[in-house]
Short mmCIF file of C-alpha atoms in Angstrom, two decimals:
data_model
loop_
_atom_site.label_atom_id
_atom_site.label_comp_id
_atom_site.label_asym_id
_atom_site.label_seq_id
_atom_site.Cartn_x
_atom_site.Cartn_y
_atom_site.Cartn_z
CA MET A 25 -64.42 -65.92 -83.80
CA MET A 26 -64.72 -65.22 -80.07
CA SER A 27 -63.17 -68.57 -79.30
CA PHE A 28 -60.18 -67.67 -81.46
CA LEU A 29 -59.80 -64.27 -79.75
CA ARG A 30 -59.98 -65.91 -76.34
CA LYS A 31 -57.23 -68.31 -77.32
CA VAL A 32 -55.06 -65.47 -78.61
CA THR A 33 -55.66 -63.50 -75.42
CA LEU A 34 -54.81 -66.47 -73.22
CA ILE A 35 -51.66 -67.16 -75.21
CA ALA A 36 -50.63 -63.50 -74.91
CA ILE A 37 -51.23 -63.54 -71.16
CA CYS A 38 -49.26 -66.77 -70.78
CA LEU A 39 -46.37 -65.32 -72.79
CA LEU A 40 -46.44 -62.16 -70.70
CA VAL A 41 -46.46 -64.07 -67.42
CA THR A 42 -43.71 -66.40 -68.66
CA GLY A 43 -41.62 -63.43 -69.72
CA GLU A 44 -42.09 -61.75 -66.36
CA LEU A 45 -41.10 -64.92 -64.53
CA MET A 46 -38.01 -65.45 -66.68
CA ALA A 47 -37.01 -61.85 -66.12
CA ALA A 48 -37.73 -61.95 -62.39
CA LYS A 49 -35.06 -60.00 -60.63
CA LYS A 50 -33.31 -60.79 -57.43
CA PRO A 51 -32.51 -58.03 -54.93
CA LEU A 52 -28.92 -56.86 -54.82
CA TYR A 53 -28.66 -57.56 -51.09
CA TYR A 54 -30.34 -59.37 -48.22
CA TYR A 55 -32.03 -57.10 -45.69
CA VAL A 56 -33.02 -57.85 -42.10
CA GLN A 57 -35.48 -55.87 -39.98
CA LEU A 58 -34.12 -55.58 -36.44
CA LYS A 59 -36.49 -54.78 -33.60
CA THR A 60 -35.30 -54.11 -30.05
CA ASP A 61 -36.68 -52.70 -26.82
CA LYS A 62 -34.79 -49.50 -27.68
CA GLY A 63 -35.89 -49.02 -31.29
CA GLU A 64 -35.86 -50.53 -34.75
CA GLY A 65 -33.37 -50.65 -37.60
CA LEU A 66 -32.72 -52.18 -40.99
CA LEU A 67 -29.61 -54.26 -41.66
CA ARG A 68 -28.02 -54.82 -45.06
CA LEU A 69 -25.79 -57.88 -45.40
CA TYR A 70 -22.66 -57.70 -47.55
CA ASN A 71 -22.21 -59.97 -50.56
CA GLU A 72 -18.43 -59.86 -50.08
CA THR A 73 -18.84 -62.13 -47.04
CA PRO A 74 -21.14 -64.90 -48.34
CA LEU A 75 -20.45 -67.42 -45.57
CA HIS A 76 -21.49 -64.98 -42.86
CA ARG A 77 -24.35 -63.59 -44.96
CA ASP A 78 -25.88 -66.99 -45.66
CA ASN A 79 -25.42 -68.21 -42.09
CA PHE A 80 -27.07 -65.08 -40.70
CA VAL A 81 -29.97 -65.37 -43.17
CA LYS A 82 -30.47 -69.01 -42.16
CA LEU A 83 -30.64 -68.16 -38.46
CA VAL A 84 -32.97 -65.21 -38.99
CA LYS A 85 -35.36 -67.35 -41.06
CA GLU A 86 -35.36 -69.89 -38.23
CA SER A 87 -36.31 -67.10 -35.73
CA TYR A 88 -33.10 -67.93 -33.87
CA TYR A 89 -32.61 -64.38 -32.57
CA ASP A 90 -36.14 -63.75 -31.37
CA SER A 91 -36.20 -62.83 -27.64
CA LEU A 92 -32.41 -63.00 -27.25
CA LEU A 93 -30.62 -60.26 -25.30
CA PHE A 94 -27.97 -57.71 -26.06
CA HIS A 95 -25.87 -59.24 -23.30
CA ARG A 96 -22.65 -57.18 -23.62
CA VAL A 97 -22.85 -53.41 -23.94
CA ILE A 98 -19.92 -50.99 -23.79
CA GLN A 99 -20.64 -47.34 -24.50
CA HIS A 100 -18.48 -45.73 -27.22
CA PHE A 101 -17.48 -49.24 -28.32
CA MET A 102 -20.21 -51.71 -29.36
CA VAL A 103 -23.37 -53.62 -28.40
CA GLN A 104 -23.26 -57.43 -28.63
CA GLY A 105 -25.95 -60.11 -28.76
CA GLY A 106 -26.81 -63.49 -30.20
CA ASP A 107 -26.08 -65.85 -27.31
CA PRO A 108 -28.98 -68.36 -27.21
CA ASN A 109 -28.40 -68.83 -23.48
CA SER A 110 -29.62 -65.27 -22.97
CA LYS A 111 -33.21 -66.09 -23.92
CA ASP A 112 -34.13 -67.39 -20.47
CA ALA A 113 -31.18 -65.99 -18.50
CA VAL A 114 -31.75 -64.89 -14.95
CA ALA A 115 -30.43 -61.58 -13.63
CA GLY A 116 -26.67 -61.60 -13.19
CA GLN A 117 -26.11 -64.82 -15.16
CA MET A 118 -22.82 -64.85 -17.08
CA LEU A 119 -23.41 -64.86 -20.82
CA GLY A 120 -21.35 -64.86 -23.99
CA THR A 121 -20.34 -68.50 -24.51
CA GLY A 122 -23.47 -69.86 -26.21
CA GLY A 123 -24.13 -70.55 -29.87
CA PRO A 124 -24.42 -73.30 -32.49
CA ASP A 125 -21.85 -76.11 -32.44
CA TYR A 126 -19.91 -74.75 -35.41
CA LYS A 127 -17.89 -71.68 -36.36
CA VAL A 128 -17.87 -69.63 -39.56
CA ASP A 129 -14.57 -69.27 -41.39
CA ALA A 130 -13.11 -65.77 -41.26
CA GLU A 131 -13.98 -63.46 -44.17
CA ILE A 132 -11.90 -60.41 -43.31
CA ARG A 133 -11.98 -58.17 -46.39
CA GLU A 134 -10.12 -55.00 -47.32
CA GLY A 135 -12.64 -52.19 -47.58
CA LEU A 136 -14.97 -53.61 -44.92
CA PHE A 137 -14.08 -51.98 -41.63
CA HIS A 138 -15.47 -51.01 -38.24
CA LYS A 139 -17.14 -47.67 -38.93
CA ARG A 140 -20.16 -46.70 -36.85
CA GLY A 141 -23.19 -48.86 -37.60
CA THR A 142 -21.35 -51.87 -38.99
CA LEU A 143 -22.44 -55.41 -38.21
CA ALA A 144 -19.60 -57.78 -37.32
CA ALA A 145 -19.17 -61.30 -35.97
CA ALA A 146 -17.95 -61.93 -32.44
CA ARG A 147 -15.40 -64.67 -31.82
CA ASP A 148 -13.18 -66.27 -29.24
CA ASN A 149 -9.38 -66.23 -29.41
CA ASN A 150 -9.00 -69.02 -31.97
CA PRO A 151 -5.92 -68.45 -34.20
CA GLU A 152 -7.88 -68.77 -37.48
CA LYS A 153 -10.14 -65.88 -36.39
CA LYS A 154 -13.21 -67.99 -37.09
CA SER A 155 -16.45 -66.35 -36.06
CA SER A 156 -19.12 -67.39 -33.61
CA ALA A 157 -22.00 -68.79 -35.64
CA SER A 158 -24.58 -66.58 -33.92
CA GLN A 159 -23.04 -63.85 -31.81
CA PHE A 160 -22.61 -60.46 -33.45
CA TYR A 161 -22.04 -56.85 -32.52
CA LEU A 162 -23.05 -53.45 -33.82
CA VAL A 163 -20.37 -50.78 -33.74
CA GLN A 164 -20.91 -47.48 -31.94
CA GLY A 165 -17.33 -46.33 -31.45
CA LYS A 166 -16.20 -42.72 -31.39
CA VAL A 167 -14.74 -40.08 -33.71
CA PHE A 168 -10.95 -39.98 -34.13
CA THR A 169 -8.42 -37.36 -35.20
CA ASP A 170 -5.56 -37.91 -37.64
CA ALA A 171 -3.15 -37.86 -34.73
CA SER A 172 -5.05 -40.53 -32.82
CA LEU A 173 -5.25 -42.70 -35.95
CA ASP A 174 -1.50 -42.28 -36.46
CA SER A 175 -0.97 -43.46 -32.90
CA LEU A 176 -3.23 -46.46 -33.40
CA GLU A 177 -1.30 -47.47 -36.51
CA GLN A 178 1.88 -47.69 -34.46
CA MET A 179 0.56 -48.97 -31.14
CA ARG A 180 -2.33 -51.30 -32.09
CA MET A 181 -2.05 -52.05 -35.82
CA GLY A 182 1.60 -53.09 -36.01
CA GLY A 183 2.43 -50.29 -38.42
CA LYS A 184 -0.35 -51.18 -40.89
CA LYS A 185 -1.73 -47.98 -42.40
CA PHE A 186 -5.40 -47.06 -42.52
CA SER A 187 -6.71 -46.34 -46.01
CA ASP A 188 -7.99 -42.90 -46.98
CA GLN A 189 -11.52 -44.33 -46.86
CA GLN A 190 -11.01 -45.63 -43.34
CA ARG A 191 -9.53 -42.36 -42.14
CA GLU A 192 -12.38 -40.33 -43.60
CA ALA A 193 -14.99 -42.54 -41.95
CA TYR A 194 -13.27 -42.65 -38.57
CA LYS A 195 -12.84 -38.86 -38.55
CA THR A 196 -16.50 -38.19 -39.44
CA VAL A 197 -18.97 -40.89 -38.37
CA GLY A 198 -16.47 -42.65 -36.07
CA GLY A 199 -16.03 -46.30 -35.24
CA VAL A 200 -13.59 -48.76 -33.68
CA PRO A 201 -10.52 -48.88 -35.96
CA HIS A 202 -8.32 -51.14 -33.83
CA LEU A 203 -10.66 -54.08 -34.56
CA ASP A 204 -9.96 -53.89 -38.30
CA GLY A 205 -8.29 -57.01 -39.66
CA ASN A 206 -9.20 -59.08 -36.62
CA TYR A 207 -12.96 -59.62 -36.91
CA THR A 208 -15.27 -60.22 -39.87
CA VAL A 209 -17.47 -57.26 -40.79
CA PHE A 210 -20.44 -58.61 -42.77
CA GLY A 211 -23.11 -55.91 -42.87
CA GLU A 212 -24.28 -52.52 -41.72
CA LEU A 213 -27.24 -50.79 -40.13
CA MET A 214 -28.75 -48.78 -42.97
CA VAL A 215 -31.59 -47.21 -41.03
CA GLY A 216 -32.01 -46.56 -37.32
CA ASP A 217 -28.45 -46.29 -36.03
CA GLN A 218 -29.80 -44.24 -33.12
CA LEU A 219 -30.88 -47.53 -31.57
CA ILE A 220 -27.18 -48.33 -31.03
CA ASP A 221 -26.83 -45.16 -28.96
CA ALA A 222 -29.99 -46.03 -27.01
CA ILE A 223 -28.73 -49.52 -26.18
CA ALA A 224 -25.20 -48.34 -25.43
CA ALA A 225 -26.53 -45.80 -22.92
CA VAL A 226 -28.19 -48.35 -20.62
CA GLU A 227 -26.82 -49.07 -17.16
CA THR A 228 -24.67 -52.21 -17.01
CA ASP A 229 -23.13 -54.43 -14.35
CA ASP A 230 -19.43 -55.19 -13.88
CA ARG A 231 -19.62 -57.77 -16.69
CA ASP A 232 -21.07 -55.21 -19.14
CA ARG A 233 -24.49 -56.86 -19.10
CA PRO A 234 -27.43 -54.40 -19.07
CA ILE A 235 -29.20 -54.23 -15.71
CA GLU A 236 -32.50 -54.01 -17.59
CA ASP A 237 -32.86 -56.64 -20.31
CA VAL A 238 -32.72 -55.39 -23.90
CA ARG A 239 -34.30 -57.98 -26.19
CA MET A 240 -34.30 -58.33 -29.97
CA SER A 241 -36.17 -59.97 -32.82
CA MET A 242 -35.27 -60.16 -36.51
CA THR A 243 -37.20 -60.64 -39.74
CA LEU A 244 -35.78 -61.24 -43.21
CA LEU A 245 -37.32 -58.99 -45.85
CA THR A 246 -39.06 -60.94 -48.58
CA ARG A 247 -37.89 -60.83 -52.17
CA ARG A 248 -40.60 -58.31 -53.10
CA GLU A 249 -39.97 -56.13 -50.02
CA ALA A 250 -36.25 -56.06 -50.81
CA LEU A 251 -36.84 -55.26 -54.49
CA ASN A 252 -39.20 -52.42 -53.60
CA LEU A 253 -36.73 -51.08 -51.05
CA GLU A 254 -34.04 -50.96 -53.74
CA ARG A 255 -36.43 -49.43 -56.29
CA GLU A 256 -37.35 -46.63 -53.90
CA ALA A 257 -33.67 -46.05 -53.08
CA ALA A 258 -33.12 -45.59 -56.83
CA GLY A 259 -35.96 -43.05 -57.05
CA LEU A 260 -38.46 -45.50 -58.60
CA LYS A 261 -41.95 -46.41 -57.45
CA ALA A 262 -42.46 -49.63 -55.54
CA LYS A 263 -44.29 -52.37 -57.43
CA LYS A 264 -47.40 -53.32 -55.45
CA GLY A 265 -50.07 -53.78 -58.12
CA VAL A 266 -52.38 -56.74 -58.73
CA PHE A 267 -50.27 -58.04 -61.61
CA THR A 268 -47.11 -57.90 -59.49
CA LYS A 269 -48.85 -59.81 -56.69
CA PHE A 270 -50.04 -62.38 -59.23
CA ILE A 271 -46.56 -62.85 -60.67
CA ASP A 272 -45.13 -63.20 -57.15
CA LEU A 273 -47.40 -66.22 -56.60
CA PHE A 274 -45.10 -68.10 -58.98
CA SER A 275 -41.86 -66.96 -57.36
CA SER A 276 -40.17 -67.93 -54.13
CA LYS A 277 -41.02 -65.73 -51.16
CA TYR A 278 -37.32 -65.34 -50.49
CA TYR A 279 -34.34 -65.47 -52.83
#
């Protein structure tokens, strides 16, 4: 009798585990923990720009950004990093041309614009507006009025009108509206946008490089960390129990 009960119990457990694995959820987004000498933040990558998202995830998983500098900093504009040449750069060395030997096709999307805290890809002046594979910037910007946005539409945007959503953002949190339509925005700083202000406030030389090095490192949140982050954002408890940890042994660490 006991042998039969054990078999039934084992079968039930196997069915439960199999069901959990088949129903295993993926997070809605990829998240990256950003650490700098001036503070920490959490980045969320947009699904609307999959080429940039997947490329960024790949580089972060390879620890590509660890110990690189924010090599170009302009207060009330943006802070830029991701040049691999900055890792061992000496004081005063010109930076900004380094990166992998490929570019990422432009993914300029309506609705993704340069409000404060956005993550965007740097690029050179290539006509296709392809992005640098590694260099990025975080937007600080400034707050605009309706009149100043009207002026930008005529003087910098070739008559293209800002949407109501853009106007609301630029008049409240601020940003850099004249970059819209010219560079790929592919994420945003969800938590810790004060670190942008801290980096932007540092003293720089005549090439906009900080006098005192500001280094970074990045870590991709695991599947479970990302799921728990999204659960907590939805007002639910994070799953951290023994059974959850057991189930996670059968799932990929990432997603």
